[in-house]
Every structure is written in C-alpha cells, then in structure tokens.
Amino acid sequence: MLLTVDAIVEGVHFERRWLSPRQVGRKGFLVNASDVAAMGGRPWTCVVSLGVPPTYRAQDLRALQAGLVAAAGEAGASVVGGNLSRAEQLFVSVALLADAPRRIVTRRGARPGDSVYVTGTLGDAALAVRWLQGRGPEMGRVPAAAVRRFREPSPRLRAGRVLVESGLVSAMIDVSDGLLQDLGHLCTESRVGAVVHAAAVPLSTAYRSQLGPADTLALHGGEDYELLCAVPERNVKRLQRVESRLGCPLTRIGEIIAGPGLRVFDGAGRRLRLPSSGYDHFLGGS
Amino acid sequence: MLLTVDAIVEGVHFERRWLSPRQVGRKGFLVNASDVAAMGGRPWTCVVSLGVPPTYRAQDLRALQAGLVAAAGEAGASVVGGNLSRAEQLFVSVALLADAPRRIVTRRGARPGDSVYVTGTLGDAALAVRWLQGRGPEMGRVPAAAVRRFREPSPRLRAGRVLVESGLVSAMIDVSDGLLQDLGHLCTESRVGAVVHAAAVPLSTAYRSQLGPADTLALHGGEDYELLCAVPERNVKRLQRVESRLGCPLTRIGEIIAGPGLRVFDGAGRRLRLPSSGYDHFLGGS
C-alpha cells in the first residue's frame, strides 16, 4: 500500500485567476496521483483537507469539489472524506492511498551507468505559467495545449505501472518541481550524480515554436508531472519492447554517474551553467 | 481500515503565541487521533502536509515536526511522509490511517430513547482560549490545567476502543467543535434529536472555580477532544461494567429523542435558549 500527501496553495502553486475552481480541485488530486504514478501504484481512496477564504463562493467550492471527485474517479479512486477550514489562502491538501505494485521502485536505486529517461515532453506548464504571469515575450500567443498542460495535467499512472511492473527501472520520480531539481532528488537519494544532454530533452511543438530548442525553461520549469527514471544498461533493449504500452513517448536524456551533482551539456557538448535548478517555494522564482 | 484528515490553521484554530511549535505539531496529530478514537480505531501511520510562512524559523519547524512525531509515537503511529509548502498562514494537515475495530460505530446509529454520554470534562480548552484571547473576566487566574487541555489535548483512544469493542454504543463522535455542535452532527446523521441536561455536563474543578456551574461555555466551547456517544437503554447497565477500563469518567448528559433539533434544559428544568451552537470557522466567534 502507498500513502502520499501533497498540497497546492494559492499564491504559491497557482493564482486564482489562472485556474477555475474545478481545475484547482483536479490539480489538488493530480499532484498526488503523479506521486503514485512514480511508484507504479493504483490510486484507491483519498481524503481532502481544504482551506477556504471566507469570501470564496459556495458555488466555486462545489465546483472545486466536483473537479477533485472527477479527477479521482478518472484515476480509479474515490474521495471518502474531508475537512474544511477557513484560511486566508485557498489550499487543497489531498492524502491518497494507493495499491502498491508487487515490486517497489523508489528514488534510491539508480546506479552509475544507468540511462536516464523521461516520459512525454517537458516545459509546457512552465511556458504557460510564464504566459499567465504576463512575463513571456510572446504573451497572447501561447498555444492552448501548453496552457492545458498547466491547468489540467494528467498523471502518468499507466506509464508508471508499466515501467515498475516491467522490472526494468532502478529508480523513478515524478517531475513536479522541475527536471533538474527532481533529478537532483533522485541522485541525492541514490548517492550518485547525473549527466543531462539538454538537446535530448523532449519538447512539445508548442514549446519549440515559442522558445526554440535552446531555451532552458524545460530543464527547471516545474509542474510537468512526467516521470523520470533510471534504467540499467542491460535493460535498455527490453525497455523498447514495453514502450508501446506506456501511452506516451519515453526519451533518453542522460546517464547516471558516480560523482555527486548534475552536469548539463548542450548539443555541441558545452557544459551549461544554470542559474537555478528548479523551483523553491521559499525562494520564489522559477 | 480508517482514513481521516484534519487540519489546524493559524489564525483560525490557534494564534502562534498560544502554542509552542512543538504544541502545534502535537495538536496537528491529535485532532486526527481524536477522530480515530471516535471510531474505536488504532492509529497506524500518517502523512503530513505543512504550510509554512517564509519567516518561520528552521528550528521552529524542527520542533513542530518533533512534536508531531512524538504525538504520533505516543498513539502507536508513525509519520511516514510529508509535504512542505510555503503559505502565509501556518497550517498542519495530517492524514491518519488507522486499524478499524471489527465492528464499526459511526455517527448514524443513535435511536430515540438512547442515553447520551460524554467522556472526561468539557469547556476547559474554551476557557483557556478565552484567557489566551484576553477576553475572560478572570484573566491571569486561569489554572494551568485548563491551558494544558487546550495546548496538549490527549485523544481518548483507549476509551474509544473500549466503547466500540464493548458493542454497547449505537453512535459516537468526538467533541471538537463544541458539545452542542457535535451532538447536532450526530443527531443529523442519525435523523434524530436530543435533550441535553446542562447541569449534568461534566466540568473540571478549574472550570467550576472560574465560571461556576451555570456558565454555558462548556456547551459550545470547542477543542475538548472528548467522546460523545449514544447508548441504547438495554446496554446502560453493562456500560457500567466497562467504565473502569475507559481511563476517564463517563457521564450521562441527556437522551436521544425522535424529533429533530437539540433541547437544552438547566437544573431547574427550564429550557435554555443558546445564541450559538458551536464554533463555525466561517462565522467566527465561539
């Protein structure tokens, strides 16, 4: 059995004008489902702790709840209880109980020589946030697909289960704080380091059209809810056989090394110096 | 298995100067343990979602965590994970997984004619809050015992287990929002009403010395974390036999009636009109 908890807080993870109440509810569930996906689990049941400002409208609260219940239902889970408290900032904290797979994959099993893979594409949600904040140079022109990735992320439950059940991955984590930050977590827990080939990081058409392939937002943007895993060399060929069952692309972006820390190289083999390795709630910025 | 969630929020459930960081952590766990006590469960494992202002000191956060872990340990549970988010108000939301007893007692089983019992004494925590707010007429003279009841409540886990395992109670709830409000919840879920004899409500020596027996704070004060249960007439005698194993007094305060609503009578048999039936986070006051 798996038990996970995660919260989204207004002003930290989202601004109220960025997400409809229904989307806030969905996202409150999905951030947890993504953690379960990274363990290859099956969401089963959850409880919800809501903090709601006194000015929040009853109809918005109902929509938020409906969004959460719907997202849980799509993932095969039920919402069995909850708690409602007054709060200055809207917050949604969900605790999700899930069936564990027979074998357990954590963040701790990566070994030097393993390949690093990521599902789907990265950076779309961060691009959307930049646009929603009015910070992007291309404001007003961001494709709906990127905004949808931020507003209604889908947890990679199926991919997570297939990868764990295949027995081919040595460590896995979901990418929620940003690729480099979450890869950093995985490496720290596994007591290894990693090399990342920035040019190999999978980008959506929307992202490429807006930022071009050289932009580093996808490396540290956050809110991707993709899966990042390490795969021992001996398993790489067999991995190709399960790829079609993941429901999304799987891309090799680097390899695990013995030393600590992350080294990022561009397509020409130049090492990139990155100002930030992810989103830190306590420092802000992205 | 039981899964419960509850949160305490700064400015709603407490002010930071009222509780040490360690006590905030303890209380974050205990409000959940109290819910489990009302089901007769055994706390097993929990996850914690913390919202922490950027100005909160690291040492205070460690003390908060230590308090939570200690409270969980005392209840036989472990803290297996958590999530930390920036927030303007400190909040602690705990989701607690517990072993369910073989028989399940909910809020729904009360029937007309059942007696209503409550564990321990009521009103001490509310008295302490009045004092902490500087609103009490006897400010500065409130006994430490009452303040301790607010700061370090103990969940009635043992009493809850004994009562549920005895098979003698038809419905149970913990008293967290105030006696009348929580009795109201139990009655609504059971589709019954209740009569409460205010003079029978158990009060501590500290409470009596400060407010006298006629004060109604104990009826709607909140934060008691005692247990309230309904007991069918046929079980009342057998209840006396288990009483010694509860670890606290058990007092008959009223009875379940067929009609809806609560009726409160004083010692002279006069019906009391009460301005408020408990604490509503969204209305404030107590």
Coordinates of C-alpha atoms in Angstrom, one line a residue:
Chain A
M1 CA 0.0 0.0 0.0
L2 CA 1.2 3.5 -0.7
L3 CA 0.2 6.7 1.2
T4 CA 1.1 10.1 -0.2
V5 CA 0.2 13.7 0.6
D6 CA 0.6 16.8 -1.4
A7 CA -0.9 20.3 -1.3
I8 CA -1.4 23.2 -3.7
V9 CA -1.6 26.6 -2.2
E10 CA -3.0 29.8 -3.7
G11 CA -0.2 32.3 -4.3
V12 CA 2.4 29.6 -4.3
H13 CA 1.3 27.0 -6.8
F14 CA -1.2 29.0 -8.6
E15 CA -3.1 32.3 -8.7
R16 CA -6.8 32.1 -8.5
R17 CA -7.3 33.7 -11.9
W18 CA -5.1 31.0 -13.5
L19 CA -7.3 28.1 -12.7
S20 CA -11.0 27.6 -12.5
P21 CA -12.3 26.2 -9.2
R22 CA -12.8 22.9 -11.0
Q23 CA -9.2 22.9 -12.2
V24 CA -8.0 23.7 -8.7
G25 CA -9.8 20.6 -7.5
R26 CA -8.5 18.5 -10.3
K27 CA -5.0 19.6 -9.7
G28 CA -5.2 19.0 -6.0
F29 CA -5.8 15.4 -6.8
L30 CA -3.5 15.1 -9.7
V31 CA -0.3 16.2 -7.9
N32 CA -0.8 13.2 -5.6
A33 CA -1.7 10.8 -8.4
S34 CA 1.6 11.8 -10.0
D35 CA 3.5 10.7 -6.9
V36 CA 1.6 7.4 -7.0
A37 CA 2.4 7.1 -10.7
A38 CA 6.1 7.4 -9.9
M39 CA 5.7 4.3 -7.6
G40 CA 3.7 2.3 -10.2
G41 CA 0.7 2.3 -7.8
R42 CA -3.1 2.3 -8.4
P43 CA -4.9 5.1 -6.7
W44 CA -7.6 3.7 -4.4
T45 CA -9.1 6.2 -2.0
C46 CA -8.3 9.7 -0.7
V47 CA -9.2 12.3 1.9
V48 CA -9.2 16.0 1.3
S49 CA -8.2 18.9 3.5
L50 CA -9.5 22.3 2.2
G51 CA -8.5 25.7 3.4
V52 CA -11.0 28.2 2.0
P53 CA -11.2 32.0 2.4
P54 CA -14.5 33.3 3.8
T55 CA -15.1 35.2 0.6
Y56 CA -14.9 32.1 -1.6
R57 CA -18.3 31.4 -3.1
A58 CA -20.3 28.3 -2.3
Q59 CA -20.7 27.5 -6.0
D60 CA -16.9 27.7 -6.5
L61 CA -16.4 25.4 -3.6
R62 CA -18.8 22.9 -5.1
A63 CA -17.1 23.2 -8.5
L64 CA -13.7 22.6 -6.8
Q65 CA -15.1 19.5 -5.0
A66 CA -16.6 18.3 -8.3
G67 CA -13.3 18.7 -10.1
L68 CA -11.5 16.7 -7.4
V69 CA -14.0 14.0 -7.3
A70 CA -14.0 13.7 -11.1
A71 CA -10.2 13.6 -11.2
A72 CA -10.2 10.9 -8.6
G73 CA -12.8 8.9 -10.5
E74 CA -10.7 9.1 -13.7
A75 CA -7.8 7.6 -11.8
G76 CA -9.9 4.9 -10.3
A77 CA -10.1 6.4 -6.8
S78 CA -12.8 7.6 -4.6
V79 CA -12.9 10.6 -2.2
V80 CA -14.0 9.2 1.1
G81 CA -13.8 12.2 3.4
G82 CA -12.5 15.6 4.0
N83 CA -12.1 18.6 6.2
L84 CA -13.0 22.2 5.6
S85 CA -11.3 25.0 7.4
R86 CA -11.3 28.8 7.0
A87 CA -8.0 30.1 5.6
E88 CA -6.7 33.3 4.1
Q89 CA -5.2 31.5 1.1
L90 CA -7.1 28.7 -0.7
F91 CA -5.3 25.4 -0.2
V92 CA -6.1 21.9 -1.2
S93 CA -4.2 19.1 0.5
V94 CA -5.0 15.6 -0.5
A95 CA -3.8 12.3 1.1
L96 CA -4.1 9.5 -1.4
L97 CA -4.0 5.8 -0.5
A98 CA -3.0 3.5 -3.4
D99 CA -2.3 -0.1 -4.1
A100 CA 1.4 -0.8 -4.3
P101 CA 2.8 -2.9 -7.1
R102 CA 4.4 -6.2 -6.1
R103 CA 7.9 -4.7 -6.7
I104 CA 8.7 -1.4 -5.2
V105 CA 10.8 1.2 -7.1
T106 CA 11.9 4.3 -5.2
R107 CA 14.2 7.2 -5.8
R108 CA 17.1 5.2 -4.3
G109 CA 18.1 2.6 -6.8
A110 CA 19.9 4.5 -9.5
R111 CA 23.5 3.3 -10.2
P112 CA 26.4 4.7 -12.2
G113 CA 26.0 3.7 -15.9
D114 CA 22.2 3.7 -15.8
S115 CA 20.4 5.6 -18.5
V116 CA 18.1 8.4 -17.6
Y117 CA 14.7 8.5 -19.3
V118 CA 11.7 10.9 -19.1
T119 CA 8.2 10.4 -20.3
G120 CA 6.2 12.9 -22.5
T121 CA 7.5 16.4 -23.0
L122 CA 8.8 19.0 -20.5
G123 CA 8.4 22.7 -20.1
D124 CA 4.9 23.3 -21.4
A125 CA 3.4 24.0 -18.0
A126 CA 6.3 26.4 -17.2
L127 CA 5.7 28.1 -20.5
A128 CA 2.0 28.5 -19.6
V129 CA 2.8 30.0 -16.2
R130 CA 5.2 32.5 -17.8
W131 CA 2.4 33.5 -20.1
L132 CA -0.2 33.6 -17.3
Q133 CA 2.2 35.8 -15.3
G134 CA 2.5 38.1 -18.3
R135 CA 6.3 37.6 -18.3
G136 CA 6.7 35.9 -21.6
P137 CA 7.9 37.7 -24.7
E138 CA 5.2 36.0 -26.7
M139 CA 2.3 36.8 -24.5
G140 CA -1.0 36.1 -26.0
R141 CA 0.4 33.7 -28.5
V142 CA 1.0 30.6 -26.3
P143 CA -0.9 27.6 -27.7
A144 CA -3.8 26.3 -25.8
A145 CA -2.1 22.9 -25.5
A146 CA 0.6 24.4 -23.2
V147 CA -2.0 26.1 -21.0
R148 CA -3.9 22.9 -20.8
R149 CA -0.8 21.1 -19.6
F150 CA -0.6 23.5 -16.7
R151 CA -4.4 23.7 -16.0
E152 CA -5.3 20.0 -16.4
P153 CA -2.2 17.8 -16.0
S154 CA -2.7 14.1 -16.4
P155 CA -0.7 11.8 -14.1
R156 CA 1.3 9.1 -15.9
L157 CA -0.4 6.3 -14.0
R158 CA -0.3 3.8 -16.8
A159 CA 3.3 4.5 -17.8
G160 CA 4.3 4.3 -14.1
R161 CA 2.7 0.9 -13.7
V162 CA 4.1 -0.5 -16.9
L163 CA 7.6 0.7 -16.0
V164 CA 7.5 -0.6 -12.5
E165 CA 5.9 -3.9 -13.4
S166 CA 8.5 -4.4 -16.2
G167 CA 11.2 -4.6 -13.6
L168 CA 13.5 -2.6 -15.9
V169 CA 13.8 0.6 -14.0
S170 CA 16.2 1.0 -11.0
A171 CA 14.7 4.3 -9.7
M172 CA 11.8 6.6 -10.5
I173 CA 10.4 10.0 -9.5
D174 CA 7.8 12.3 -10.9
V175 CA 8.9 15.7 -12.4
S176 CA 6.9 18.2 -10.5
D177 CA 9.5 20.8 -9.3
G178 CA 11.5 20.8 -12.5
L179 CA 13.6 18.3 -14.3
L180 CA 16.9 19.2 -12.7
Q181 CA 15.5 19.6 -9.2
D182 CA 13.7 16.2 -9.3
L183 CA 16.7 14.5 -11.0
G184 CA 18.7 16.1 -8.2
H185 CA 16.4 14.5 -5.6
L186 CA 16.7 11.1 -7.3
C187 CA 20.5 11.4 -7.4
T188 CA 20.8 12.5 -3.8
E189 CA 18.7 9.6 -2.6
S190 CA 20.6 7.2 -4.8
R191 CA 24.0 8.8 -3.8
V192 CA 25.0 9.3 -7.4
G193 CA 25.2 12.1 -9.9
A194 CA 24.0 12.5 -13.5
V195 CA 24.8 14.0 -16.9
V196 CA 21.9 15.6 -18.8
H197 CA 22.0 16.2 -22.6
A198 CA 19.9 19.4 -22.8
A199 CA 19.4 18.9 -26.6
A200 CA 17.8 15.5 -25.9
V201 CA 15.1 16.8 -23.5
P202 CA 11.8 16.2 -25.2
L203 CA 9.9 19.4 -26.1
S204 CA 6.4 19.8 -27.5
T205 CA 5.7 21.6 -30.8
A206 CA 4.1 24.4 -28.8
Y207 CA 7.2 24.9 -26.7
R208 CA 9.6 24.7 -29.7
S209 CA 7.5 27.3 -31.6
Q210 CA 7.6 29.7 -28.7
L211 CA 11.0 29.4 -27.2
G212 CA 13.1 27.4 -29.6
P213 CA 15.1 24.3 -28.7
A214 CA 17.9 26.2 -26.9
D215 CA 15.8 27.7 -24.1
T216 CA 16.4 26.1 -20.7
L217 CA 13.0 26.6 -19.2
A218 CA 12.2 22.9 -19.8
L219 CA 15.1 22.0 -17.6
H220 CA 13.8 23.7 -14.5
G221 CA 10.3 24.8 -15.2
G222 CA 8.2 22.6 -12.9
E223 CA 4.7 21.3 -13.0
D224 CA 5.4 18.8 -15.8
Y225 CA 4.0 15.7 -13.9
E226 CA 6.0 13.5 -16.2
L227 CA 8.1 10.5 -14.9
L228 CA 11.8 10.4 -14.7
C229 CA 13.5 7.0 -14.3
A230 CA 16.9 5.3 -14.4
V231 CA 17.4 2.2 -16.4
P232 CA 20.4 -0.1 -16.1
E233 CA 22.3 -0.7 -19.4
R234 CA 21.3 -4.4 -19.5
N235 CA 17.6 -3.5 -19.6
V236 CA 17.7 -0.8 -22.3
K237 CA 16.8 -3.2 -25.1
R238 CA 13.9 -4.8 -23.2
L239 CA 12.7 -1.3 -22.4
Q240 CA 12.0 -0.7 -26.1
R241 CA 9.6 -3.6 -26.0
V242 CA 7.4 -2.1 -23.3
E243 CA 7.5 1.4 -24.7
S244 CA 4.4 1.0 -26.8
R245 CA 2.3 0.2 -23.7
L246 CA 3.3 3.4 -21.8
G247 CA 0.7 5.7 -23.6
C248 CA 3.4 8.3 -24.1
P249 CA 6.9 8.8 -25.5
L250 CA 9.9 7.8 -23.4
T251 CA 13.1 9.7 -24.2
R252 CA 16.7 9.1 -23.1
I253 CA 18.1 12.4 -21.8
G254 CA 21.3 11.4 -19.9
E255 CA 23.1 8.9 -17.7
I256 CA 23.9 8.3 -14.1
I257 CA 27.5 8.9 -13.0
A258 CA 29.4 8.1 -9.9
G259 CA 30.2 11.6 -8.7
P260 CA 27.7 13.8 -6.9
G261 CA 25.8 16.6 -8.7
L262 CA 24.3 17.3 -12.1
R263 CA 26.2 18.2 -15.3
V264 CA 24.2 19.6 -18.2
F265 CA 25.6 19.7 -21.7
D266 CA 24.2 21.4 -24.8
G267 CA 24.0 19.8 -28.3
A268 CA 27.6 20.9 -29.0
G269 CA 28.9 19.2 -25.9
R270 CA 29.4 22.5 -24.0
R271 CA 28.6 22.4 -20.3
L272 CA 25.8 24.7 -19.4
R273 CA 25.9 26.8 -16.2
L274 CA 22.3 27.1 -14.9
P275 CA 21.3 29.8 -12.5
S276 CA 18.7 27.8 -10.8
S277 CA 18.0 24.1 -10.5
G278 CA 14.2 24.3 -10.0
Y279 CA 11.5 25.9 -8.1
D280 CA 11.9 26.6 -4.5
H281 CA 8.7 27.7 -2.7
F282 CA 10.8 29.5 -0.1
L283 CA 12.9 31.4 -2.5
G284 CA 10.4 32.0 -5.2
G285 CA 11.2 32.5 -8.9
S286 CA 11.4 29.6 -11.3
Chain B
M1 CA -9.1 0.4 7.9
L2 CA -9.9 4.0 8.8
L3 CA -8.5 7.1 6.9
T4 CA -9.1 10.5 8.4
V5 CA -7.9 14.0 7.6
D6 CA -7.9 17.2 9.7
A7 CA -6.1 20.5 9.6
I8 CA -5.2 23.2 12.1
V9 CA -4.7 26.7 10.6
E10 CA -3.0 29.6 12.3
G11 CA -5.5 32.4 13.0
V12 CA -8.4 30.0 12.8
H13 CA -7.6 27.2 15.3
F14 CA -4.8 28.9 17.1
E15 CA -2.6 32.0 17.3
R16 CA 1.1 31.4 17.1
R17 CA 1.7 32.9 20.5
W18 CA -0.8 30.5 22.1
L19 CA 1.1 27.3 21.2
S20 CA 4.8 26.5 21.0
P21 CA 5.9 25.0 17.7
R22 CA 6.1 21.6 19.4
Q23 CA 2.5 22.0 20.6
V24 CA 1.3 23.0 17.1
G25 CA 2.8 19.7 15.8
R26 CA 1.3 17.7 18.6
K27 CA -2.1 19.2 18.0
G28 CA -1.9 18.6 14.3
F29 CA -1.7 14.9 15.0
L30 CA -4.1 14.8 18.0
V31 CA -7.1 16.4 16.2
N32 CA -6.9 13.4 13.8
A33 CA -6.3 10.8 16.6
S34 CA -9.4 12.1 18.2
D35 CA -11.4 11.3 15.1
V36 CA -9.9 7.8 15.1
A37 CA -10.8 7.5 18.8
A38 CA -14.4 8.2 18.0
M39 CA -14.3 5.1 15.7
G40 CA -12.5 2.9 18.2
G41 CA -9.5 2.6 15.8
R42 CA -5.8 2.2 16.4
P43 CA -3.6 4.9 14.7
W44 CA -1.1 3.2 12.4
T45 CA 0.6 5.6 10.0
C46 CA 0.2 9.2 8.9
V47 CA 1.4 11.7 6.3
V48 CA 1.7 15.4 7.0
S49 CA 1.1 18.4 4.8
L50 CA 2.7 21.6 6.2
G51 CA 2.1 25.2 5.1
V52 CA 4.8 27.4 6.5
P53 CA 5.4 31.1 6.2
P54 CA 8.8 32.1 4.8
T55 CA 9.6 33.8 8.1
Y56 CA 9.1 30.7 10.1
R57 CA 12.4 29.7 11.7
A58 CA 14.0 26.4 10.8
Q59 CA 14.4 25.5 14.5
D60 CA 10.6 26.1 15.0
L61 CA 9.9 23.8 12.0
R62 CA 12.0 21.1 13.5
A63 CA 10.3 21.5 16.9
L64 CA 6.9 21.3 15.2
Q65 CA 7.9 18.1 13.4
A66 CA 9.3 16.7 16.6
G67 CA 6.1 17.4 18.4
L68 CA 4.1 15.7 15.7
V69 CA 6.3 12.7 15.6
A70 CA 6.2 12.4 19.4
A71 CA 2.4 12.6 19.5
A72 CA 2.1 10.0 16.7
G73 CA 4.5 7.7 18.6
E74 CA 2.5 8.0 21.8
A75 CA -0.6 7.0 19.9
G76 CA 1.3 4.0 18.4
A77 CA 1.6 5.5 14.9
S78 CA 4.5 6.5 12.7
V79 CA 4.9 9.5 10.4
V80 CA 5.8 8.1 7.0
G81 CA 5.9 11.1 4.8
G82 CA 5.0 14.7 4.2
N83 CA 4.9 17.7 2.1
L84 CA 6.1 21.2 2.8
S85 CA 4.7 24.3 1.1
R86 CA 5.1 28.0 1.5
A87 CA 2.0 29.6 2.9
E88 CA 1.0 32.9 4.5
Q89 CA -0.6 31.2 7.5
L90 CA 1.0 28.2 9.2
F91 CA -1.1 25.1 8.7
V92 CA -0.7 21.5 9.6
S93 CA -2.9 19.0 7.8
V94 CA -2.5 15.3 8.8
A95 CA -4.0 12.3 7.1
L96 CA -4.0 9.4 9.5
L97 CA -4.5 5.7 8.6
A98 CA -5.8 3.5 11.4
D99 CA -6.8 -0.1 12.0
A100 CA -10.5 -0.3 12.3
P101 CA -12.2 -2.3 15.0
R102 CA -14.1 -5.4 14.0
R103 CA -17.4 -3.6 14.5
I104 CA -17.9 -0.1 13.1
V105 CA -19.7 2.6 15.1
T106 CA -20.5 5.8 13.2
R107 CA -22.5 8.9 13.9
R108 CA -25.5 7.3 12.3
G109 CA -26.8 4.7 14.7
A110 CA -28.4 6.8 17.5
R111 CA -32.1 5.9 18.2
P112 CA -34.8 7.6 20.2
G113 CA -34.5 6.5 23.8
D114 CA -30.7 6.1 23.7
S115 CA -28.8 7.8 26.5
V116 CA -26.2 10.4 25.6
Y117 CA -22.8 10.1 27.4
V118 CA -19.7 12.1 27.3
T119 CA -16.1 11.3 28.4
G120 CA -14.0 13.5 30.7
T121 CA -14.9 17.1 31.3
L122 CA -15.9 19.8 28.8
G123 CA -15.1 23.5 28.5
D124 CA -11.5 23.7 29.8
A125 CA -10.0 24.3 26.4
A126 CA -12.6 27.0 25.6
L127 CA -11.9 28.6 28.9
A128 CA -8.2 28.6 28.1
V129 CA -8.8 30.2 24.7
R130 CA -10.9 32.9 26.4
W131 CA -8.0 33.6 28.7
L132 CA -5.4 33.5 25.9
Q133 CA -7.5 36.0 23.9
G134 CA -7.6 38.2 27.0
R135 CA -11.4 38.1 26.9
G136 CA -12.0 36.4 30.2
P137 CA -13.1 38.3 33.3
E138 CA -10.6 36.3 35.3
M139 CA -7.6 36.9 33.1
G140 CA -4.4 35.8 34.6
R141 CA -6.0 33.4 37.0
V142 CA -6.9 30.5 34.8
P143 CA -5.4 27.3 36.2
A144 CA -2.6 25.7 34.2
A145 CA -4.7 22.5 33.9
A146 CA -7.2 24.3 31.6
V147 CA -4.5 25.8 29.5
R148 CA -2.8 22.4 29.2
R149 CA -6.1 20.9 28.0
F150 CA -6.0 23.4 25.1
R151 CA -2.3 23.2 24.4
E152 CA -1.8 19.5 24.7
P153 CA -5.0 17.6 24.4
S154 CA -5.0 13.8 24.6
P155 CA -7.1 11.8 22.3
R156 CA -9.5 9.3 24.0
L157 CA -8.1 6.4 22.1
R158 CA -8.4 3.9 24.8
A159 CA -11.9 4.9 25.8
G160 CA -13.0 4.9 22.1
R161 CA -11.7 1.3 21.7
V162 CA -13.3 0.0 24.8
L163 CA -16.6 1.6 24.0
V164 CA -16.7 0.4 20.4
E165 CA -15.4 -3.1 21.3
S166 CA -18.0 -3.4 24.1
G167 CA -20.7 -3.3 21.4
L168 CA -22.8 -1.1 23.7
V169 CA -22.8 2.2 21.9
S170 CA -25.1 2.9 18.9
A171 CA -23.3 6.1 17.7
M172 CA -20.2 8.1 18.6
I173 CA -18.4 11.3 17.6
D174 CA -15.6 13.3 19.1
V175 CA -16.3 16.7 20.6
S176 CA -14.1 19.1 18.7
D177 CA -16.3 21.9 17.6
G178 CA -18.3 22.1 20.8
L179 CA -20.7 19.7 22.6
L180 CA -23.9 21.0 21.0
Q181 CA -22.5 21.4 17.5
D182 CA -21.0 17.8 17.5
L183 CA -24.2 16.4 19.2
G184 CA -26.0 18.2 16.4
H185 CA -23.9 16.4 13.8
L186 CA -24.5 13.1 15.4
C187 CA -28.3 13.7 15.6
T188 CA -28.5 15.0 12.0
E189 CA -26.7 11.9 10.7
S190 CA -28.8 9.6 12.8
R191 CA -32.0 11.6 11.9
V192 CA -33.0 12.1 15.5
G193 CA -32.9 14.9 18.1
A194 CA -31.6 15.1 21.6
V195 CA -32.3 16.6 25.0
V196 CA -29.3 17.8 27.0
H197 CA -29.3 18.4 30.7
A198 CA -26.9 21.3 31.1
A199 CA -26.4 20.7 34.8
A200 CA -25.2 17.2 34.1
V201 CA -22.4 18.3 31.7
P202 CA -19.2 17.3 33.5
L203 CA -17.0 20.2 34.4
S204 CA -13.5 20.3 35.8
T205 CA -12.6 21.9 39.1
A206 CA -10.7 24.5 37.2
Y207 CA -13.7 25.4 35.1
R208 CA -16.1 25.5 38.0
S209 CA -13.8 27.7 40.0
Q210 CA -13.6 30.2 37.2
L211 CA -17.0 30.3 35.6
G212 CA -19.3 28.5 38.0
P213 CA -21.6 25.7 37.0
A214 CA -24.3 27.8 35.3
D215 CA -22.0 29.2 32.5
T216 CA -22.8 27.7 29.1
L217 CA -19.2 27.9 27.6
A218 CA -18.8 24.1 28.1
L219 CA -21.9 23.5 25.9
H220 CA -20.4 25.1 22.8
G221 CA -16.8 25.9 23.6
G222 CA -14.9 23.5 21.3
E223 CA -11.5 21.9 21.3
D224 CA -12.5 19.4 24.1
Y225 CA -11.5 16.2 22.2
E226 CA -13.7 14.1 24.4
L227 CA -16.0 11.4 23.1
L228 CA -19.8 11.7 22.8
C229 CA -21.8 8.5 22.4
A230 CA -25.4 7.2 22.4
V231 CA -26.2 4.1 24.3
P232 CA -29.4 2.1 24.0
E233 CA -31.3 1.7 27.3
R234 CA -30.8 -2.1 27.3
N235 CA -27.0 -1.5 27.4
V236 CA -26.8 1.0 30.1
K237 CA -26.2 -1.4 33.0
R238 CA -23.5 -3.3 31.1
L239 CA -21.9 0.0 30.3
Q240 CA -21.1 0.5 34.0
R241 CA -19.0 -2.7 33.9
V242 CA -16.7 -1.4 31.1
E243 CA -16.4 2.1 32.6
S244 CA -13.4 1.4 34.8
R245 CA -11.4 0.4 31.6
L246 CA -12.0 3.8 29.8
G247 CA -9.3 5.7 31.6
C248 CA -11.6 8.6 32.2
P249 CA -15.1 9.4 33.6
L250 CA -18.2 8.8 31.5
T251 CA -21.2 11.0 32.3
R252 CA -24.8 10.7 31.1
I253 CA -25.9 14.2 29.9
G254 CA -29.1 13.6 28.0
E255 CA -31.1 11.4 25.8
I256 CA -31.9 10.9 22.1
I257 CA -35.5 11.9 21.0
A258 CA -37.5 11.3 17.9
G259 CA -37.9 14.9 16.7
P260 CA -35.2 16.9 15.1
G261 CA -33.1 19.5 16.9
L262 CA -31.5 19.9 20.3
R263 CA -33.2 20.9 23.5
V264 CA -31.1 22.1 26.4
F265 CA -32.5 22.3 30.0
D266 CA -31.0 23.8 33.1
G267 CA -31.0 22.1 36.5
A268 CA -34.5 23.6 37.3
G269 CA -35.9 22.1 34.1
R270 CA -36.1 25.4 32.3
R271 CA -35.3 25.3 28.6
L272 CA -32.2 27.3 27.7
R273 CA -32.0 29.4 24.6
L274 CA -28.5 29.4 23.3
P275 CA -27.2 32.1 21.0
S276 CA -24.8 29.8 19.2
S277 CA -24.5 26.0 18.9
G278 CA -20.8 25.8 18.4
Y279 CA -17.9 27.2 16.5
D280 CA -18.2 28.0 12.9
H281 CA -14.9 28.8 11.2
F282 CA -16.7 30.9 8.6
L283 CA -18.7 33.0 11.1
G284 CA -16.0 33.2 13.8
G285 CA -16.8 33.7 17.5
S286 CA -17.3 30.7 19.8

